[in-house]
Coordinates of C-alpha atoms in Angstrom, one line a residue:
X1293 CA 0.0 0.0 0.0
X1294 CA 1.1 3.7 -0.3
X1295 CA 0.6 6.5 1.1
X1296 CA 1.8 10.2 0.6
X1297 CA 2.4 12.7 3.4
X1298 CA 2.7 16.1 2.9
X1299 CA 4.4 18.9 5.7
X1300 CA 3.6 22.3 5.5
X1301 CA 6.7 23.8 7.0
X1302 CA 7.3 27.6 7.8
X1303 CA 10.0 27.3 5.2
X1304 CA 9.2 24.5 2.8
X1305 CA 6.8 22.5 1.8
X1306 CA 7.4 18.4 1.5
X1307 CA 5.6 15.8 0.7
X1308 CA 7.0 11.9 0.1
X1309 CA 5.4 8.4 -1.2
X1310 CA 5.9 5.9 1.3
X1311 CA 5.1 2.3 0.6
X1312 CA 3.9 0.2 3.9
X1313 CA 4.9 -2.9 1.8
X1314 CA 8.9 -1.8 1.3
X1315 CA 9.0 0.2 4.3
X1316 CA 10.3 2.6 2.5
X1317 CA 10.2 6.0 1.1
X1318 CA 10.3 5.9 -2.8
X1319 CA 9.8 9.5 -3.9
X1320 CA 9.8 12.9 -2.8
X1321 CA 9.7 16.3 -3.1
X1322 CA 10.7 20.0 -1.7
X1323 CA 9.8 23.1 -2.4
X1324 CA 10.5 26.7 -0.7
X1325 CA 7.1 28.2 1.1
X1326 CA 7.6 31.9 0.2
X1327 CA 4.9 32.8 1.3
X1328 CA 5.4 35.4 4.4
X1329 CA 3.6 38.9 4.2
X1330 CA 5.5 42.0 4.9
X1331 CA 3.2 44.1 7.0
X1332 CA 5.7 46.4 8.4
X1333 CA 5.6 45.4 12.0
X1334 CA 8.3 43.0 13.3
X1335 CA 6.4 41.6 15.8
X1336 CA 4.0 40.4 13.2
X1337 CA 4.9 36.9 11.2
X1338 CA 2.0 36.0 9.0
X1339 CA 2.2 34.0 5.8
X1340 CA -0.4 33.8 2.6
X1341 CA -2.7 31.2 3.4
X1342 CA -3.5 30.6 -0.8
X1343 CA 0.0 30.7 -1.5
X1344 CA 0.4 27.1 0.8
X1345 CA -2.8 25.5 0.2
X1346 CA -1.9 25.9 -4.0
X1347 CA 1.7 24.5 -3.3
X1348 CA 0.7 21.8 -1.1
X1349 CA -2.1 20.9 -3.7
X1350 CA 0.8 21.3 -6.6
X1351 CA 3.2 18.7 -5.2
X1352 CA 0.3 16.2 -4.2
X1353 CA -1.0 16.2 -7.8
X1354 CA 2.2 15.6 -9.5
X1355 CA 3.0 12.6 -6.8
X1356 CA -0.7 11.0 -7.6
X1357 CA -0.1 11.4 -11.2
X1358 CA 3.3 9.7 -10.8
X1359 CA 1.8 6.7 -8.1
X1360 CA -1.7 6.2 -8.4
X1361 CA -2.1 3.5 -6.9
X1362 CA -1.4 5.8 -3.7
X1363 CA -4.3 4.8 -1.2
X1364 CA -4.1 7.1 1.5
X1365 CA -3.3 10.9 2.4
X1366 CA -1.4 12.2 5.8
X1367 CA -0.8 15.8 6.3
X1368 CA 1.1 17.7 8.9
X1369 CA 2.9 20.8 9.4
X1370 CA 3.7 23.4 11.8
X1371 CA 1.6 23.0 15.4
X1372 CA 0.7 26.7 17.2
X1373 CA 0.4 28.8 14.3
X1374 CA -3.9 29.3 13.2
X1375 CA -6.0 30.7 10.3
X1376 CA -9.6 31.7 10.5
X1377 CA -12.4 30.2 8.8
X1378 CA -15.9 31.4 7.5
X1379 CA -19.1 29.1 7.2
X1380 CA -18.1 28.2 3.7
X1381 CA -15.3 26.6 4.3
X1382 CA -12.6 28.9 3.3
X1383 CA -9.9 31.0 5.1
X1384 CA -10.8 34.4 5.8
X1385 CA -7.4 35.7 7.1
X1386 CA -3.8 34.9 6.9
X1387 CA -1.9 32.4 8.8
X1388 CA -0.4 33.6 11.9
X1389 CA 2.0 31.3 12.9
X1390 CA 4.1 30.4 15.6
X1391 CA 6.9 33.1 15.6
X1392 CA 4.0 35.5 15.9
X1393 CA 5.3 38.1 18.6
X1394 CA 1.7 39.8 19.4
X1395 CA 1.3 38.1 22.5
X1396 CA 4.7 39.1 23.9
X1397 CA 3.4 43.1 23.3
X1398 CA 3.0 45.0 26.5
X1399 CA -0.4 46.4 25.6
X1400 CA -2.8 45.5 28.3
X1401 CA -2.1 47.7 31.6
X1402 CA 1.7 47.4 31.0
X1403 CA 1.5 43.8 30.2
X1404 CA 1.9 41.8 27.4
X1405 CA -0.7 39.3 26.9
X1406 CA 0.9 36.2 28.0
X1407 CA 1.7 37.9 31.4
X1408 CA -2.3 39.1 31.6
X1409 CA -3.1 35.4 31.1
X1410 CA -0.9 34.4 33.4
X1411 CA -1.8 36.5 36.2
X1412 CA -5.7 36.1 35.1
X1413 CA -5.5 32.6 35.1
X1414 CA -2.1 31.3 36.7
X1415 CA -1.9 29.9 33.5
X1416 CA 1.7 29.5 31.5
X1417 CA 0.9 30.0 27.9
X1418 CA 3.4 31.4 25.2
X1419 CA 3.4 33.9 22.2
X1420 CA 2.4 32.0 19.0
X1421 CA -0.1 29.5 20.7
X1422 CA -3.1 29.5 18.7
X1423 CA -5.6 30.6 21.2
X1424 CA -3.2 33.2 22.7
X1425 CA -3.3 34.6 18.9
X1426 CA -7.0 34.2 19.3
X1427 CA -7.6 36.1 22.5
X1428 CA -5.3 39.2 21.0
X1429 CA -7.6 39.5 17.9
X1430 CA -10.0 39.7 20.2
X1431 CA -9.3 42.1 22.6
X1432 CA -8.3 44.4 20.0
X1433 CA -11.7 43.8 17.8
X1434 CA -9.4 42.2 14.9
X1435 CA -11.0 39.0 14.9
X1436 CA -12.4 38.5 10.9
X1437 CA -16.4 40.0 10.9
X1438 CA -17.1 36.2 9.0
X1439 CA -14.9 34.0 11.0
X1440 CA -16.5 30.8 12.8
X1441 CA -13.8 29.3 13.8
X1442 CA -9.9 28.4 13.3
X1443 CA -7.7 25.9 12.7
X1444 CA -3.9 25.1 12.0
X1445 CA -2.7 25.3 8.3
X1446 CA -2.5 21.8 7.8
X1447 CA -6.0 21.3 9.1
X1448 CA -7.0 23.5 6.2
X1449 CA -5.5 21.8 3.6
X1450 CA -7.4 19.0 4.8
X1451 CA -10.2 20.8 4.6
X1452 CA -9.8 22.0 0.7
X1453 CA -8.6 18.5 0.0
X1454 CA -12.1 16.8 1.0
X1455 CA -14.4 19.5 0.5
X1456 CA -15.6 19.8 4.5
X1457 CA -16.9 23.1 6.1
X1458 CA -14.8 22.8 9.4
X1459 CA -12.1 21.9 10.8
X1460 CA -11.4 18.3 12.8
X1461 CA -8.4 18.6 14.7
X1462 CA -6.2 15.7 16.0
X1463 CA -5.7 15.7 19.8
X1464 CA -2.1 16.9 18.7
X1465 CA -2.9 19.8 16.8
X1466 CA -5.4 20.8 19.4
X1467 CA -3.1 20.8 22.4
X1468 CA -0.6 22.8 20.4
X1469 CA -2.6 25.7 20.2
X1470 CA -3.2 26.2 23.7
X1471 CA -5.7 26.1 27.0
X1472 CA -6.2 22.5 26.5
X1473 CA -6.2 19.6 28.8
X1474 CA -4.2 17.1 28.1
X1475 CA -5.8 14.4 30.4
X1476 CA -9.0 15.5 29.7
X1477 CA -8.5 15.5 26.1
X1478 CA -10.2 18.7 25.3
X1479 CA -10.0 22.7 25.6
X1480 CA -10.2 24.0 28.8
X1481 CA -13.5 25.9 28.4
X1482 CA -14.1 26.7 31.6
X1483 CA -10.5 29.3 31.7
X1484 CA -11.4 30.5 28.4
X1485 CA -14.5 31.9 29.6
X1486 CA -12.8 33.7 32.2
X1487 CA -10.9 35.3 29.6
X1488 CA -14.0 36.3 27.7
X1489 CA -13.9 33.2 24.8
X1490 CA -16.7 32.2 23.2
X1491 CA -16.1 28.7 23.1
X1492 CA -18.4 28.2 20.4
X1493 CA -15.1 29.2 18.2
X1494 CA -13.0 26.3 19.0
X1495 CA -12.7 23.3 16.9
X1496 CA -13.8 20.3 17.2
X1497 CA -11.3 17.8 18.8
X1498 CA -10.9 13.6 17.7
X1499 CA -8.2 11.5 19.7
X1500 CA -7.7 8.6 16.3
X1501 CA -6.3 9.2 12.8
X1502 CA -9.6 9.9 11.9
X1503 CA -11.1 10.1 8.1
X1504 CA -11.9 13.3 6.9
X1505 CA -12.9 12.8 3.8
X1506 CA -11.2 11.6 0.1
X1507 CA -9.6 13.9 -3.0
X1508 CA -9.5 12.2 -5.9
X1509 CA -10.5 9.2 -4.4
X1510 CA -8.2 8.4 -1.7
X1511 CA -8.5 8.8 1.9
X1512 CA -7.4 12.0 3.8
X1513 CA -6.7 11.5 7.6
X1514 CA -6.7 14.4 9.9
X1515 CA -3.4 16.1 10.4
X1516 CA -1.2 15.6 13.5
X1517 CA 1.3 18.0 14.5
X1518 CA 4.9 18.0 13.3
X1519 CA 7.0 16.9 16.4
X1520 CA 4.5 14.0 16.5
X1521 CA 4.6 12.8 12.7
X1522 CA 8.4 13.2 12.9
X1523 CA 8.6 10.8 16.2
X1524 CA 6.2 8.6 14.1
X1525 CA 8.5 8.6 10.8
X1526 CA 11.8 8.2 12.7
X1527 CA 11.0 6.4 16.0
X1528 CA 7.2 5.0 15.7
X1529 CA 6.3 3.2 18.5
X1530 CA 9.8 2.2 20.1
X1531 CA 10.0 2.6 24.0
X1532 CA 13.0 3.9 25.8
X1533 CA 14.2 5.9 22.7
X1534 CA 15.1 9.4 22.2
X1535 CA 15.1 11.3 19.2
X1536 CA 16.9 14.5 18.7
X1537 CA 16.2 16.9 16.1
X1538 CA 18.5 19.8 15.0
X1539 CA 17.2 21.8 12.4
X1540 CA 16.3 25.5 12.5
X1541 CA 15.1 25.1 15.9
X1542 CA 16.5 22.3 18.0
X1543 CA 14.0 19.4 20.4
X1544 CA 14.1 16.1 21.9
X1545 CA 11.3 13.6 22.7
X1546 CA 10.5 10.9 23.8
X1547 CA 7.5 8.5 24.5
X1548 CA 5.7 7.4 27.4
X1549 CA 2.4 5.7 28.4
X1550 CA 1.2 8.1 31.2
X1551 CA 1.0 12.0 32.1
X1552 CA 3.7 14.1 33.3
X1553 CA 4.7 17.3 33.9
X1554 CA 8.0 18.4 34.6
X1555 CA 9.9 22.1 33.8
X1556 CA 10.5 23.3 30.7
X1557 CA 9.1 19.9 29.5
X1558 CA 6.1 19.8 27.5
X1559 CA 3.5 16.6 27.6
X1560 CA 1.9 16.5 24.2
X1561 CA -0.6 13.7 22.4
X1562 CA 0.7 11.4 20.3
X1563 CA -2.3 8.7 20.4
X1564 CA -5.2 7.2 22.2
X1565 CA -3.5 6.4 24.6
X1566 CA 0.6 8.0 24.2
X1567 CA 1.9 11.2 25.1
X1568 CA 5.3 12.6 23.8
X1569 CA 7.2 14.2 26.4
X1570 CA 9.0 17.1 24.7
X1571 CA 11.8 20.1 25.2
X1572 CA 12.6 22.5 22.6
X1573 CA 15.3 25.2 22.9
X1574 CA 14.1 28.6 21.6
X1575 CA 17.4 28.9 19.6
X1576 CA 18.3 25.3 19.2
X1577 CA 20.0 25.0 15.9
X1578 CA 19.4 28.2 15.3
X1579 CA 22.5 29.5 17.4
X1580 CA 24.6 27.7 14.6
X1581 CA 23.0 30.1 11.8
X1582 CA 23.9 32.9 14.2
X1583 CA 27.9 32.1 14.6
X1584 CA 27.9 31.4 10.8
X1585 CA 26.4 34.9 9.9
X1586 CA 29.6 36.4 12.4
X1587 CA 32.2 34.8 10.8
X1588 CA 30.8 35.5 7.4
X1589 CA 30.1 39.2 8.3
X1590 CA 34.3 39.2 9.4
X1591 CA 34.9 37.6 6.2
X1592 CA 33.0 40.2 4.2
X1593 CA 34.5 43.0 6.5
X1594 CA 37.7 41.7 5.5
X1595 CA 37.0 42.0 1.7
X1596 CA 36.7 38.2 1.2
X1597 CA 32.7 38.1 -0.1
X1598 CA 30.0 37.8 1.3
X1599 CA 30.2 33.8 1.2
X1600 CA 28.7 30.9 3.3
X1601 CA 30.9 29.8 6.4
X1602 CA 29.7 26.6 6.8
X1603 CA 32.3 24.8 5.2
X1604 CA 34.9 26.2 7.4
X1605 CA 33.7 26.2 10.5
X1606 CA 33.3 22.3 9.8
X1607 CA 37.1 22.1 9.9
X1608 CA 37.1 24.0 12.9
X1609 CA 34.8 22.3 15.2
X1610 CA 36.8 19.6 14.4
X1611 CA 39.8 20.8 15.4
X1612 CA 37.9 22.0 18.5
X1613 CA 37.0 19.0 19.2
X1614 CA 40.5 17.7 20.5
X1615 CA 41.4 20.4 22.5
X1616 CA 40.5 19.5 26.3
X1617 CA 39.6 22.9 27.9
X1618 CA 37.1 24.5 25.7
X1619 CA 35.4 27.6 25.9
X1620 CA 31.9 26.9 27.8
X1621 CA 29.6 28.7 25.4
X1622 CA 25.6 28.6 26.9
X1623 CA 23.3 28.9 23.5
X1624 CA 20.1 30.6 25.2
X1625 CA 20.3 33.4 22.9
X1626 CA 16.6 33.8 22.3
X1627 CA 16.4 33.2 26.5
X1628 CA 14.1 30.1 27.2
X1629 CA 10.1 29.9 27.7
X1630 CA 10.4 30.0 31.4
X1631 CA 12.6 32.7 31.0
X1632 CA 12.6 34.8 27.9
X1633 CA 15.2 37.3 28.9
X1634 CA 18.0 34.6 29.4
X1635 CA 20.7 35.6 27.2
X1636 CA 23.5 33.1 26.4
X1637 CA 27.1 33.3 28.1
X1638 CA 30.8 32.6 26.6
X1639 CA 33.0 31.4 30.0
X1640 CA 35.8 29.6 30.9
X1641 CA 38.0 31.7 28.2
X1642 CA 41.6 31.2 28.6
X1643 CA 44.7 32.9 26.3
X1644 CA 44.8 29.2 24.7
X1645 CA 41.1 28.7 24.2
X1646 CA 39.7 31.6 22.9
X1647 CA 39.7 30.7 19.1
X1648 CA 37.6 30.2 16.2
X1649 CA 37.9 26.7 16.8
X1650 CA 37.5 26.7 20.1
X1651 CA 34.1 29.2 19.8
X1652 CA 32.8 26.5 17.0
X1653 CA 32.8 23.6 19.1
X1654 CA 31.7 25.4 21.9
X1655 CA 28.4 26.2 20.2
X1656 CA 28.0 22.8 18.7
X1657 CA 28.0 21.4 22.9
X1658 CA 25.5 24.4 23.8
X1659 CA 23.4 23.9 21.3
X1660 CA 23.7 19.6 22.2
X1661 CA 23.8 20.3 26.0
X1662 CA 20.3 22.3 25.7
X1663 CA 19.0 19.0 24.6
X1664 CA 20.9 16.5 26.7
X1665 CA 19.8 18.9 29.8
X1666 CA 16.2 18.8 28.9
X1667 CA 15.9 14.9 28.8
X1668 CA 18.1 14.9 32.0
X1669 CA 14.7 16.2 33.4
X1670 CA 12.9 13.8 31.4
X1671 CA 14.7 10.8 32.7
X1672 CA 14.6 11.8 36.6
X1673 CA 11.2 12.4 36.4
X1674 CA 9.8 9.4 34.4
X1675 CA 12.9 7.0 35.0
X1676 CA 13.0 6.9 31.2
X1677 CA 16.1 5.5 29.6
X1678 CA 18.0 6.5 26.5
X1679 CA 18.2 3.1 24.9
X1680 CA 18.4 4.0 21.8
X1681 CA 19.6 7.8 20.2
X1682 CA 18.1 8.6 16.8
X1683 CA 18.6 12.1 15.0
X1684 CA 17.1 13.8 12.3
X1685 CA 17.1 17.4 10.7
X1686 CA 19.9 18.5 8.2
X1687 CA 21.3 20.6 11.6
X1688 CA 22.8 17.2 12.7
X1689 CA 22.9 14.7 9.7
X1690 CA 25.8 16.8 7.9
X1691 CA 27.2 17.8 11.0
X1692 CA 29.3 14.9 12.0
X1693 CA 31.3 16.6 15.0
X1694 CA 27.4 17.5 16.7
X1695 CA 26.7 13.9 16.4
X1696 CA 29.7 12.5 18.0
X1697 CA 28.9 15.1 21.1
X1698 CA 25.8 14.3 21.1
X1699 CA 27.2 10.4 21.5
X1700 CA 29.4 11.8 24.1
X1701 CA 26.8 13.2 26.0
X1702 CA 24.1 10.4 26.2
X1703 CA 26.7 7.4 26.7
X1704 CA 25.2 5.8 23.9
X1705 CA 25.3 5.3 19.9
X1706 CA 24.1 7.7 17.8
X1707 CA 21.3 6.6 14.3
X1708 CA 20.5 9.0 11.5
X1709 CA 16.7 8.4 11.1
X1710 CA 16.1 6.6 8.5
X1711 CA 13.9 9.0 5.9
X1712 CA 14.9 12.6 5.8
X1713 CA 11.5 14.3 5.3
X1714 CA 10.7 13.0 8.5
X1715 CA 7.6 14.8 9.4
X1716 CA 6.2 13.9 5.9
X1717 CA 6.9 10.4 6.6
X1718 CA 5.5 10.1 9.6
X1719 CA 2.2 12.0 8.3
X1720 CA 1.9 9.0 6.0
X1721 CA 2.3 6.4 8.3
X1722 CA -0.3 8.0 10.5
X1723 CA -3.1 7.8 7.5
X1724 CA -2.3 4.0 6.8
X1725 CA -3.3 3.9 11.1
X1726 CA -6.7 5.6 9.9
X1727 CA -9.6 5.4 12.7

């Protein structure tokens, strides 16, 4: 049997054939998104909701014309980010994903509206969430006159691809958004109230793969978040194994049978009955990009182009590598969600150390150490082993030195997952699980 999955990232857009019967992926494809609107305010990061959905629908019509016998459709995409929707079915605003700063603006009696939330409710919610997104239109009246409700962009496309009216959103797409219980398996109506929500605006919730329809007459399943459809494509069900992923951002996850919380860890749904227990660093691999675009800015300073630094900082970190007291570089440049104005730190700097080499590595172990830190919580709160490591994301596969610290760090032997469109993958899996 195959299946195709399709990811809406912020940045591309993938989708991959994956035959149940190989195991295997057999074709794929990636294109850029471009589709972000310049509105003028930097706080604001929307994208063109048409601009996706005709992508998205591009690259799935070419892979059916090139495998029909494809049986099934998975979708996924980026979790937290929502669009609104009118009674017909369509969108009726852009997509406001989840860098969207709006929530972090100090507008409401000096505080922003993740701090009014919190001290309205007690509740811990973050800029980006869905409903925090939500509750900002509202407040400031910009909520769409037509809108009945909202969804993520990958519940969308799920909706043009079938034809429904509403959205369906899997128990992971759901809790990504915001003000939902997690044990309860639904939003938490009751707080959103409080906060002057109608509740007649959310969508509707399923905890299965469910059905939502066919296009061109194969099944579409309903879309689950990306950090779960990634798990799926490179893990699946295996217990006692972590998975890191470096990309753009940076995370690590792992599975587990029963509810949890624990700081700066977030519980999220998986299935029926498993949760993914998951920490992601708000710079993550990004702190990479950032020490690439310093060296390259010395290089250009120094009349030697404007040209990409990655190549040489490979060599560096590897020299780094040997030497055996480092620079201790700390990678929370962006802070952390407990604490956004954390800044990162460069210590333990020695006549010796302090070189390009030496700064290289360092960031490679702060960016891993992030990780390895987050499932030391992980692992004293559930007793959860690492078993097994598996990475994925372009951040670690080409960077060999990351994955040896990364081995370093976790005492155990590092696997490239085996598909790289990871997310994509798993989205197909998930549909051939329909409920």
């Amino acid at each position: 049997m195959k299946a195709i999955g399709i990811d809406i990232g912020t940045t591309t857009v993938s989708a991959v054939v994956f035959d149940s019967v190989q195991d295997n992926v057999v074709e794929g494809r990636t294109i850029q998104n471009d589709s972000f609107m310049n509105t003028g305010n930097e706080w604001e990061r929307i994208q063109d909701v048409d601009v996706i959905i005709k992508k998205a629908k591009n690259v799935l019509d070419e892979l059916l014309r090139l495998h029909p016998d494809t049986e099934t459709i998975g979708l996924t995409g980026q979790m937290h980010g929502i669009l609104y929707v009118n009674y017909k079915g369509s969108s009726c605003s852009p997509l406001y994903t989840w860098q969207d700063q709006r929530g972090n603006l100090p507008e409401f009696d000096g505080l922003s509206l993740t701090e009014w939330i919190g001290h309205h409710s007690g509740l811990r919610v973050f800029t980006g969430y869905g409903i925090v997104t939500h509750l900002y239109q509202h407040k400031k009246g910009w909520i769409p006159e037509d809108a009945v409700t909202f969804c993520t962009i990958p519940d969308y496309l799920g909706m043009v691809l079938t034809g429904n009216k509403e959205p369906l959103l899997h128990i992971s797409m759901a809790a990504s958004l915001g003000f939902y219980d997690r044990e309860k398996k639904n939003f938490q109506k009751d707080k959103l109230k409080e906060l002057g929500i109608d509740a007649q605006m959310l969508p509707k919730v399923t905890d299965t793969f469910s059905v939502l329809g066919t296009y061109r007459g194969r099944t579409v399943t309903a879309a689950i978040g990306d950090n779960q459809a990634g798990f799926l494509g490179s893990v699946g069900f295996q217990e006692n194994t972590v998975l890191l992923n470096v990309g753009t951002g940076s995370q690590v996850s792992v599975m587990c049978s029963h509810f949890f919380e624990g700081n700066g860890i977030e519980i999220r749904p998986f299935t029926e009955d498993k949760f993914l227990l998951a920490g992601s660093p708000l710079c993550g691999g990004r702190a990479y990009a950032i020490l690439e675009n310093f060296f390259r800015r010395y290089a250009a300073a120094a009349g030697l182009g404007n040209v990409s630094q990655y190549g040489i900082m490979e060599e560096l970190a590897g020299k780094g590598m040997g030497v055996k007291d480092n620079m201790q570089v700390t990678t929370t440049f962006n802070g952390t969600r407990e604490n956004p104005g954390l800044r990162g730190s460069i210590s333990n700097l020695s006549k010796d150390n302090f070189t390009p080499e030496g700064l290289t590595y360092g960031v490679l172990v702060g960016i891993a150490r992030e990780l390895y830190d987050m499932f030391d919580v992980i692992r004293k709160l559930t007793g959860i082993k690492a078993d097994k490591l598996i990475a994925s994301g372009n951040g670690v596969r080409k960077n060999k030195v990351l994955q040896h610290i990364f081995e370093e760090l976790f005492e155990t032997k590092l696997y490239l997952a085996k598909y790289e469109e990871e997310a994509a993958s798993g989205a197909a899996v998930s549909s051939l699980y329909k409920g």
